[in-house]
Short mmCIF file of C-alpha atoms in Angstrom, two decimals:
data_model
loop_
_atom_site.label_atom_id
_atom_site.label_comp_id
_atom_site.label_asym_id
_atom_site.label_seq_id
_atom_site.Cartn_x
_atom_site.Cartn_y
_atom_site.Cartn_z
CA UNK A 1 22.60 -0.25 32.17
CA UNK A 2 21.77 1.07 28.78
CA UNK A 3 19.44 -1.82 28.11
CA UNK A 4 17.41 -1.30 31.23
CA UNK A 5 17.02 2.33 30.32
CA UNK A 6 15.72 1.54 26.86
CA UNK A 7 13.41 -1.10 28.31
CA UNK A 8 12.05 1.47 30.72
CA UNK A 9 11.59 3.86 27.84
CA UNK A 10 9.71 1.24 25.83
CA UNK A 11 7.51 0.32 28.73
CA UNK A 12 6.81 3.99 29.30
CA UNK A 13 5.71 4.36 25.70
CA UNK A 14 3.65 1.18 25.96
CA UNK A 15 1.75 2.31 29.02
CA UNK A 16 1.19 5.73 27.53
CA UNK A 17 -0.06 4.05 24.36
CA UNK A 18 -2.38 1.72 26.22
CA UNK A 19 -3.73 4.67 28.16
CA UNK A 20 -4.38 6.63 24.98
CA UNK A 21 -5.57 3.76 22.79
CA UNK A 22 -7.47 2.04 25.56
CA UNK A 23 -9.62 4.96 26.62
CA UNK A 24 -12.05 5.50 23.73
CA UNK A 25 -12.72 1.80 23.18
CA UNK A 26 -15.48 1.09 25.75
CA UNK A 27 -17.82 3.49 23.94
CA UNK A 28 -17.94 1.08 20.98
CA UNK A 29 -17.18 -2.17 22.74
CA UNK A 30 -20.13 -3.97 21.21
CA UNK A 31 -19.07 -3.29 17.64
CA UNK A 32 -17.02 -5.75 15.62
CA UNK A 33 -14.28 -3.49 14.29
CA UNK A 34 -13.03 -3.12 10.76
CA UNK A 35 -9.61 -4.51 11.53
CA UNK A 36 -11.19 -7.64 12.95
CA UNK A 37 -13.35 -8.02 9.87
CA UNK A 38 -10.38 -7.67 7.55
CA UNK A 39 -7.93 -9.64 9.55
CA UNK A 40 -9.46 -12.23 11.83
CA UNK A 41 -7.52 -14.56 14.10
CA UNK A 42 -5.70 -11.99 16.11
CA UNK A 43 -3.53 -12.93 19.03
CA UNK A 44 -3.73 -11.03 22.29
CA UNK A 45 -4.08 -7.33 21.78
CA UNK A 46 -1.51 -6.31 24.34
CA UNK A 47 1.28 -8.41 22.92
CA UNK A 48 0.58 -7.01 19.50
CA UNK A 49 0.70 -3.52 20.83
CA UNK A 50 4.04 -4.15 22.46
CA UNK A 51 5.38 -5.55 19.19
CA UNK A 52 3.93 -2.58 17.42
CA UNK A 53 5.70 -0.10 19.60
CA UNK A 54 8.93 -1.97 19.26
CA UNK A 55 8.54 -2.00 15.48
CA UNK A 56 7.86 1.70 15.55
CA UNK A 57 10.99 2.39 17.56
CA UNK A 58 13.03 0.08 15.37
CA UNK A 59 11.91 1.72 12.13
CA UNK A 60 12.53 5.16 13.60
CA UNK A 61 16.08 4.20 14.47
CA UNK A 62 16.67 2.70 11.02
CA UNK A 63 15.35 5.77 9.24
CA UNK A 64 17.57 8.03 11.33
CA UNK A 65 20.61 5.85 10.76
CA UNK A 66 19.92 6.16 7.03
CA UNK A 67 20.10 9.93 7.25
CA UNK A 68 16.52 11.03 7.85
CA UNK A 69 16.33 13.74 10.50
CA UNK A 70 14.41 12.99 13.69
CA UNK A 71 11.40 15.19 13.00
CA UNK A 72 10.88 13.85 9.48
CA UNK A 73 11.40 10.28 10.66
CA UNK A 74 8.60 10.74 13.20
CA UNK A 75 6.28 12.14 10.52
CA UNK A 76 7.11 9.32 8.14
CA UNK A 77 6.39 6.71 10.80
CA UNK A 78 3.06 8.33 11.59
CA UNK A 79 2.08 7.85 7.94
CA UNK A 80 2.60 4.07 8.07
CA UNK A 81 0.04 1.48 9.13
CA UNK A 82 0.81 -1.18 11.71
CA UNK A 83 1.33 -3.82 9.03
CA UNK A 84 3.62 -1.56 7.03
CA UNK A 85 5.69 -0.79 10.12
CA UNK A 86 6.01 -4.49 10.85
CA UNK A 87 7.18 -5.15 7.30
CA UNK A 88 9.77 -2.40 7.49
CA UNK A 89 10.96 -3.50 10.92
CA UNK A 90 11.32 -7.02 9.59
CA UNK A 91 13.45 -6.40 6.53
CA UNK A 92 14.00 -2.81 5.53
CA UNK A 93 17.52 -3.66 4.37
CA UNK A 94 16.25 -6.25 1.93
CA UNK A 95 13.62 -4.02 0.37
CA UNK A 96 14.48 -2.37 -2.92
CA UNK A 97 15.11 1.36 -2.80
CA UNK A 98 14.40 2.80 -6.21
CA UNK A 99 17.19 5.25 -6.98
CA UNK A 100 19.47 5.85 -9.86
CA UNK A 101 22.24 4.48 -12.00
CA UNK A 102 24.44 7.48 -11.08
CA UNK A 103 25.06 5.84 -7.73
CA UNK A 104 26.70 2.83 -9.39
CA UNK A 105 30.48 3.10 -9.47
CA UNK A 106 33.68 1.12 -9.90
CA UNK A 107 33.68 -2.57 -10.75
CA UNK A 108 29.89 -2.70 -10.49
CA UNK A 109 29.72 -0.07 -13.21
CA UNK A 110 32.04 -2.10 -15.44
CA UNK A 111 30.01 -5.28 -14.96
CA UNK A 112 26.78 -3.44 -15.76
CA UNK A 113 28.40 -1.90 -18.81
CA UNK A 114 29.35 -5.35 -20.10
CA UNK A 115 25.84 -6.63 -19.42
CA UNK A 116 24.52 -3.67 -21.34
CA UNK A 117 26.78 -4.39 -24.31
CA UNK A 118 25.81 -8.05 -24.45
CA UNK A 119 22.18 -6.99 -24.36
CA UNK A 120 21.06 -8.18 -20.95
CA UNK A 121 20.26 -4.79 -19.48
CA UNK A 122 19.18 -1.45 -20.77
CA UNK A 123 20.34 1.16 -18.32
CA UNK A 124 22.51 3.46 -20.39
CA UNK A 125 20.14 5.01 -22.86
CA UNK A 126 22.88 6.84 -24.70
CA UNK A 127 24.78 3.69 -25.66
CA UNK L 1 42.98 -14.22 -17.64
CA UNK L 2 41.36 -17.19 -16.03
CA UNK L 3 39.37 -14.83 -13.87
CA UNK L 4 38.22 -12.96 -16.94
CA UNK L 5 37.11 -16.20 -18.57
CA UNK L 6 35.17 -17.11 -15.45
CA UNK L 7 33.52 -13.69 -15.45
CA UNK L 8 32.55 -14.18 -19.08
CA UNK L 9 31.07 -17.56 -18.28
CA UNK L 10 29.04 -16.03 -15.46
CA UNK L 11 27.85 -13.29 -17.75
CA UNK L 12 26.89 -15.78 -20.42
CA UNK L 13 24.92 -17.79 -17.89
CA UNK L 14 23.24 -14.67 -16.59
CA UNK L 15 22.32 -13.73 -20.11
CA UNK L 16 20.76 -17.14 -20.69
CA UNK L 17 18.94 -17.05 -17.39
CA UNK L 18 17.37 -13.71 -18.01
CA UNK L 19 16.52 -14.34 -21.65
CA UNK L 20 14.73 -17.61 -20.98
CA UNK L 21 11.43 -16.22 -19.59
CA UNK L 22 11.25 -13.44 -22.14
CA UNK L 23 8.55 -15.02 -24.23
CA UNK L 24 6.04 -12.93 -22.32
CA UNK L 25 3.10 -12.25 -24.57
CA UNK L 26 1.78 -8.80 -25.23
CA UNK L 27 -1.65 -8.79 -23.54
CA UNK L 28 -4.30 -9.10 -26.21
CA UNK L 29 -6.53 -6.38 -24.87
CA UNK L 30 -3.99 -3.56 -25.10
CA UNK L 31 -4.87 -0.71 -27.40
CA UNK L 32 -2.54 2.08 -28.47
CA UNK L 33 -2.59 4.75 -25.78
CA UNK L 34 -0.46 7.60 -24.62
CA UNK L 35 -1.37 9.82 -21.71
CA UNK L 36 0.45 12.78 -23.15
CA UNK L 37 -0.93 15.22 -20.57
CA UNK L 38 0.86 13.44 -17.75
CA UNK L 39 3.17 15.94 -16.05
CA UNK L 40 6.92 15.46 -16.19
CA UNK L 41 9.49 16.10 -13.49
CA UNK L 42 13.02 15.35 -14.63
CA UNK L 43 14.69 13.64 -11.73
CA UNK L 44 17.68 15.03 -9.98
CA UNK L 45 20.30 12.75 -8.45
CA UNK L 46 18.81 9.54 -6.94
CA UNK L 47 15.43 11.20 -6.79
CA UNK L 48 13.44 9.03 -9.16
CA UNK L 49 11.07 8.08 -6.30
CA UNK L 50 9.93 11.63 -5.53
CA UNK L 51 9.90 12.47 -9.28
CA UNK L 52 7.76 9.46 -10.22
CA UNK L 53 5.43 10.08 -7.28
CA UNK L 54 5.02 13.76 -8.18
CA UNK L 55 4.18 12.63 -11.72
CA UNK L 56 1.32 10.33 -10.73
CA UNK L 57 0.07 12.72 -8.04
CA UNK L 58 0.08 15.48 -10.65
CA UNK L 59 -1.94 13.29 -13.01
CA UNK L 60 -4.49 12.82 -10.21
CA UNK L 61 -4.94 16.58 -10.02
CA UNK L 62 -2.50 17.56 -7.27
CA UNK L 63 0.33 19.94 -7.89
CA UNK L 64 3.24 18.85 -5.74
CA UNK L 65 6.92 18.89 -6.62
CA UNK L 66 9.57 16.19 -6.14
CA UNK L 67 11.40 18.54 -3.78
CA UNK L 68 8.35 18.69 -1.53
CA UNK L 69 8.04 14.90 -1.56
CA UNK L 70 11.71 14.05 -1.06
CA UNK L 71 11.66 14.61 2.74
CA UNK L 72 8.76 12.17 2.92
CA UNK L 73 10.24 9.32 0.87
CA UNK L 74 13.95 9.70 0.17
CA UNK L 75 16.40 7.62 2.22
CA UNK L 76 19.83 9.21 1.93
CA UNK L 77 21.61 6.11 3.24
CA UNK L 78 19.99 3.95 0.57
CA UNK L 79 20.16 6.57 -2.17
CA UNK L 80 16.60 5.75 -3.03
CA UNK L 81 13.03 5.38 -1.84
CA UNK L 82 11.11 2.39 -0.52
CA UNK L 83 7.84 1.20 -2.05
CA UNK L 84 5.98 1.34 1.26
CA UNK L 85 7.01 4.92 1.79
CA UNK L 86 5.69 5.90 -1.64
CA UNK L 87 2.37 4.38 -0.60
CA UNK L 88 2.44 6.22 2.74
CA UNK L 89 3.44 9.55 1.19
CA UNK L 90 0.54 9.22 -1.26
CA UNK L 91 -1.86 8.95 1.68
CA UNK L 92 -0.34 12.09 3.18
CA UNK L 93 -1.50 13.85 0.00
CA UNK L 94 -5.11 12.67 0.54
CA UNK L 95 -4.78 10.20 -2.29
CA UNK L 96 -5.02 6.44 -2.27
CA UNK L 97 -2.10 4.36 -3.56
CA UNK L 98 -3.47 1.18 -5.04
CA UNK L 99 -0.89 -1.52 -5.69
CA UNK L 100 -1.84 -3.47 -8.81
CA UNK L 101 -2.00 -7.18 -9.31
CA UNK L 102 1.41 -8.17 -10.76
CA UNK L 103 0.04 -8.70 -14.25
CA UNK L 104 0.63 -6.84 -17.50
CA UNK L 105 -3.13 -6.95 -18.11
CA UNK L 106 -3.79 -4.88 -14.98
CA UNK L 107 -1.03 -2.41 -15.80
CA UNK L 108 -2.22 -1.71 -19.33
CA UNK L 109 -5.88 -1.65 -18.33
CA UNK L 110 -5.02 1.17 -15.91
CA UNK L 111 -3.10 3.10 -18.56
CA UNK L 112 -5.99 2.64 -21.01
CA UNK L 113 -8.42 3.97 -18.39
CA UNK L 114 -6.35 7.11 -17.98
CA UNK L 115 -4.17 6.27 -14.98
CA UNK L 116 -0.44 6.59 -15.48
CA UNK L 117 1.16 3.72 -13.55
CA UNK L 118 4.14 4.08 -11.25
CA UNK L 119 6.36 1.02 -11.67
CA UNK L 120 9.46 -0.31 -9.99
CA UNK L 121 12.06 -1.62 -12.40
CA UNK L 122 15.29 -3.45 -11.89
CA UNK L 123 17.48 -2.08 -14.64
CA UNK L 124 20.38 -4.29 -13.61
CA UNK L 125 20.15 -8.02 -13.07
CA UNK L 126 18.84 -10.03 -10.15
CA UNK L 127 22.30 -10.46 -8.61
CA UNK L 128 23.29 -6.86 -9.27
CA UNK L 129 20.08 -4.88 -8.95
CA UNK L 130 19.67 -1.30 -10.07
CA UNK L 131 16.28 -0.23 -8.73
CA UNK L 132 14.46 2.51 -10.53
CA UNK L 133 10.99 4.07 -10.45
CA UNK L 134 9.34 5.24 -13.63
CA UNK L 135 5.81 5.99 -14.81
CA UNK L 136 4.18 4.07 -17.64
CA UNK L 137 2.10 6.51 -19.68
CA UNK L 138 1.51 4.64 -22.90
CA UNK L 139 1.72 1.52 -24.97
CA UNK L 140 1.82 0.70 -28.66
CA UNK L 141 0.90 -2.91 -29.41
CA UNK L 142 1.87 -2.60 -33.08
CA UNK L 143 5.39 -1.34 -32.46
CA UNK L 144 5.48 -3.47 -29.28
CA UNK L 145 6.71 -0.58 -27.19
CA UNK L 146 5.97 0.95 -23.81
CA UNK L 147 6.24 4.70 -23.19
CA UNK L 148 7.49 5.99 -19.85
CA UNK L 149 8.29 9.15 -17.97
CA UNK L 150 11.65 8.00 -16.69
CA UNK L 151 14.61 9.73 -15.10
CA UNK L 152 15.52 12.72 -17.24
CA UNK L 153 13.56 11.42 -20.25
CA UNK L 154 10.22 13.01 -20.81
CA UNK L 155 9.29 10.29 -23.24
CA UNK L 156 11.30 7.13 -22.94
CA UNK L 157 10.29 4.39 -25.35
CA UNK L 158 11.23 0.85 -24.36
CA UNK L 159 10.60 -2.33 -26.28
CA UNK L 160 7.92 -4.40 -24.61
CA UNK L 161 10.40 -7.19 -24.07
CA UNK L 162 12.93 -4.92 -22.38
CA UNK L 163 10.32 -3.31 -20.21
CA UNK L 164 8.78 -6.60 -19.13
CA UNK L 165 12.21 -7.94 -18.32
CA UNK L 166 13.06 -5.02 -16.03
CA UNK L 167 9.62 -5.07 -14.44
CA UNK L 168 9.72 -8.81 -13.93
CA UNK L 169 13.01 -8.45 -12.08
CA UNK L 170 11.26 -6.07 -9.67
CA UNK L 171 8.46 -8.61 -8.99
CA UNK L 172 6.17 -6.61 -11.29
CA UNK L 173 5.44 -4.00 -8.64
CA UNK L 174 3.16 -1.21 -9.81
CA UNK L 175 0.77 1.27 -8.25
CA UNK L 176 -1.76 3.85 -9.32
CA UNK L 177 -2.75 6.98 -7.44
CA UNK L 178 -6.42 7.87 -7.26
CA UNK L 179 -8.82 10.06 -5.37
CA UNK L 180 -10.32 7.92 -2.57
CA UNK L 181 -13.72 7.91 -4.27
CA UNK L 182 -12.43 6.58 -7.60
CA UNK L 183 -11.86 2.85 -7.73
CA UNK L 184 -9.28 1.86 -10.39
CA UNK L 185 -10.60 -0.34 -13.21
CA UNK L 186 -8.39 -3.27 -12.34
CA UNK L 187 -9.05 -3.11 -8.59
CA UNK L 188 -9.89 -6.19 -6.53
CA UNK L 189 -12.42 -5.61 -3.78
CA UNK L 190 -10.37 -6.88 -0.85
CA UNK L 191 -7.22 -5.06 -1.96
CA UNK L 192 -9.11 -1.80 -2.37
CA UNK L 193 -10.82 -2.12 1.03
CA UNK L 194 -7.51 -2.93 2.70
CA UNK L 195 -5.85 0.09 1.11
CA UNK L 196 -8.81 2.22 2.20
CA UNK L 197 -8.68 0.91 5.76
CA UNK L 198 -5.20 2.44 6.11
CA UNK L 199 -6.90 5.85 6.13
CA UNK L 200 -9.16 4.66 8.93
CA UNK L 201 -6.23 3.33 10.92
CA UNK L 202 -4.27 6.55 10.49
CA UNK L 203 -7.08 8.82 11.61
CA UNK L 204 -8.20 10.01 8.16
CA UNK L 205 -11.75 8.78 8.65
CA UNK L 206 -13.50 10.92 6.02
CA UNK L 207 -11.14 9.63 3.30
CA UNK L 208 -11.74 6.03 4.41
CA UNK L 209 -15.50 6.66 4.31
CA UNK L 210 -15.23 7.98 0.75
CA UNK L 211 -13.26 4.90 -0.30
CA UNK L 212 -15.68 2.48 1.38
CA UNK L 213 -18.65 4.23 -0.20
CA UNK L 214 -16.96 3.96 -3.57
CA UNK L 215 -16.48 0.24 -2.90
CA UNK L 216 -20.18 -0.24 -2.21
CA UNK L 217 -20.95 1.44 -5.52
CA UNK L 218 -18.43 -0.67 -7.41
CA UNK L 219 -19.22 -3.97 -5.63
CA UNK L 220 -22.75 -3.48 -4.24
CA UNK L 221 -23.15 -7.22 -3.74
CA UNK L 222 -20.15 -7.47 -1.41
CA UNK L 223 -21.15 -7.53 2.30
CA UNK L 224 -17.68 -6.57 3.57
CA UNK L 225 -17.83 -3.17 1.88
CA UNK L 226 -21.13 -2.38 3.64
CA UNK L 227 -19.79 -3.64 6.97
CA UNK L 228 -16.77 -1.37 6.78
CA UNK L 229 -18.91 1.54 5.66
CA UNK L 230 -21.19 0.89 8.62
CA UNK L 231 -18.25 0.90 11.00
CA UNK L 232 -16.76 4.13 9.72
CA UNK L 233 -20.16 5.84 9.90
CA UNK L 234 -20.61 4.52 13.42
CA UNK L 235 -17.23 5.87 14.45
CA UNK L 236 -18.13 9.22 12.94
CA UNK L 237 -21.34 9.29 15.01
CA UNK L 238 -23.68 8.70 12.06
CA UNK L 239 -25.71 5.93 13.69
CA UNK L 240 -28.63 5.99 11.28
CA UNK L 241 -26.19 5.75 8.36
CA UNK L 242 -24.37 2.90 10.07
CA UNK L 243 -27.64 1.06 10.60
CA UNK L 244 -28.52 1.33 6.93
CA UNK L 245 -25.13 -0.06 5.92
CA UNK L 246 -25.25 -2.94 8.43
CA UNK L 247 -28.76 -3.83 7.27
CA UNK L 248 -27.53 -3.96 3.71
CA UNK L 249 -24.59 -6.17 4.71
CA UNK L 250 -26.84 -8.55 6.67
CA UNK L 251 -29.37 -8.70 3.84
CA UNK L 252 -26.64 -9.69 1.39
CA UNK L 253 -25.21 -12.36 3.64
CA UNK L 254 -26.48 -13.39 7.08
CA UNK L 255 -23.38 -12.92 9.20
CA UNK L 256 -22.91 -12.80 12.97
CA UNK L 257 -20.67 -9.71 12.85
CA UNK L 258 -23.14 -7.72 10.73
CA UNK L 259 -26.09 -8.67 12.94
CA UNK L 260 -24.12 -7.95 16.09
CA UNK L 261 -23.15 -4.50 14.88
CA UNK L 262 -26.69 -3.88 13.70
CA UNK L 263 -28.00 -4.91 17.13
CA UNK L 264 -25.55 -2.57 18.85
CA UNK L 265 -26.49 0.43 16.74
CA UNK L 266 -30.23 -0.32 17.01
CA UNK L 267 -29.79 -0.37 20.77
CA UNK L 268 -28.00 2.97 20.73
CA UNK L 269 -30.82 4.38 18.61
CA UNK L 270 -33.25 3.27 21.32
CA UNK L 271 -34.72 0.45 19.24
CA UNK L 272 -34.72 -2.40 21.73
CA UNK L 273 -36.97 -4.72 19.78
CA UNK L 274 -35.03 -4.37 16.58
CA UNK L 275 -31.81 -4.88 18.54
CA UNK L 276 -33.14 -8.03 20.15
CA UNK L 277 -34.25 -9.38 16.76
CA UNK L 278 -30.85 -8.70 15.18
CA UNK L 279 -29.07 -10.24 18.15
CA UNK L 280 -31.23 -13.34 17.86
CA UNK L 281 -30.19 -13.71 14.24
CA UNK L 282 -26.52 -13.23 15.23
CA UNK L 283 -26.40 -15.91 17.93
CA UNK L 284 -27.78 -18.49 15.49
CA UNK L 285 -24.84 -17.95 13.14
CA UNK L 286 -21.26 -19.19 13.43
CA UNK L 287 -18.93 -16.69 15.10
CA UNK L 288 -15.18 -16.55 15.78
CA UNK L 289 -13.81 -15.59 19.20
CA UNK L 290 -13.74 -11.83 18.57
CA UNK L 291 -17.31 -11.78 17.27
CA UNK L 292 -18.50 -14.08 20.06
CA UNK L 293 -17.15 -11.77 22.73
CA UNK L 294 -18.71 -8.74 21.02
CA UNK L 295 -22.01 -10.64 21.00
CA UNK L 296 -21.78 -11.24 24.74
CA UNK L 297 -21.18 -7.56 25.37
CA UNK L 298 -24.05 -6.54 23.12
CA UNK L 299 -26.49 -8.88 24.85
CA UNK L 300 -25.32 -7.66 28.27
CA UNK L 301 -25.94 -4.09 27.13
CA UNK L 302 -29.33 -5.06 25.76
CA UNK L 303 -30.28 -6.65 29.09
CA UNK L 304 -29.20 -3.51 30.95
CA UNK L 305 -30.86 -1.06 28.55
CA UNK L 306 -33.80 0.99 29.85
CA UNK L 307 -37.07 -0.39 28.49
CA UNK L 308 -38.69 2.98 27.83
CA UNK L 309 -36.24 4.26 25.21
CA UNK L 310 -37.69 6.01 22.18
CA UNK L 311 -36.76 4.26 18.95
CA UNK L 312 -35.45 6.48 16.15
CA UNK L 313 -36.61 4.80 12.97
#
């Protein structure tokens, strides 16, 4: 039940997207576009667009589950290119998130402290 | 006790593993530099991403604070910021984020040319990463040190070996922030054009046009730069400008896509004969499926075009 709803939602977005994206194209149909020049060998446009919208939805959900509010998540997604969205959809969890040593606690902290003392790392400036 | 011994053994191995590749040489071309004017934003908790980004944006002439950037890059659930989001947030500030080749030579060339470089470091070890963003602002080849704006340190001095180690563990990721019309010294043409095309894709056409124009100044012999410039001008309605760029591209390298686009724009400028000539050149050249279908459309349009059009030279 839930699945069919989300599928409907996705299809709705897809058709809306095709309507919006598809309209201005005929005016410049004869031009070989920049994306094609940079990245030849494209598969069918429609399948890519479907994947794109799924990636977009996926990244939006991930951002929100990581504590970004809905409005900001939408803005952040709008700032990403198709390729970037695909990359994030593929493995956001595996990508490094530059943060801080303050977040490191417990046994992890102890291990890092030992590594620091034996000279492997250099996190704790004061030591 | 046995567990402790095992832990020690693991640590010893880890130490060996990470010390082995440390013989990284100081690049010969590095001269002593320090970009002392680079702004400094001491980071608050977890916020080294926004702080480092504000630092390099500030150096590029924009005054923006980490607090303003945090909603654009910080991921509370990860207590940090992703590289791709730093790149995207830079674009939102009308600046181009250029990711450097993963080489010390590129990094220090940028610093020497006046660009502070935002780097990702892994301050932990590969199996226990502690990701951190900092900004390289200087280098001293005699003392073998690197100077960074990092965390709460306005001027953190790291030994070259230590720095390289931490940078290596983060796959040597580094980026510079520039105005779209200023190509970084270490830039590679295709990487720059790809970064610039993100503006085009995201509806910031004028910024993409600036970056493509800069590319044609930096690499005037490269047809792709002229092709992209032609396309962005065409999309902006500047058909005469597009024609000039396509002509330049085709003159540098006879290419079906360039001739096709030239034919299309000639046609739209009412120049049937010039369009037919360009199209003739195009069909004689090898073309992939996308270009071939564009060629078909262009020739159909040419066949249907009214003969009495007035050509705008």
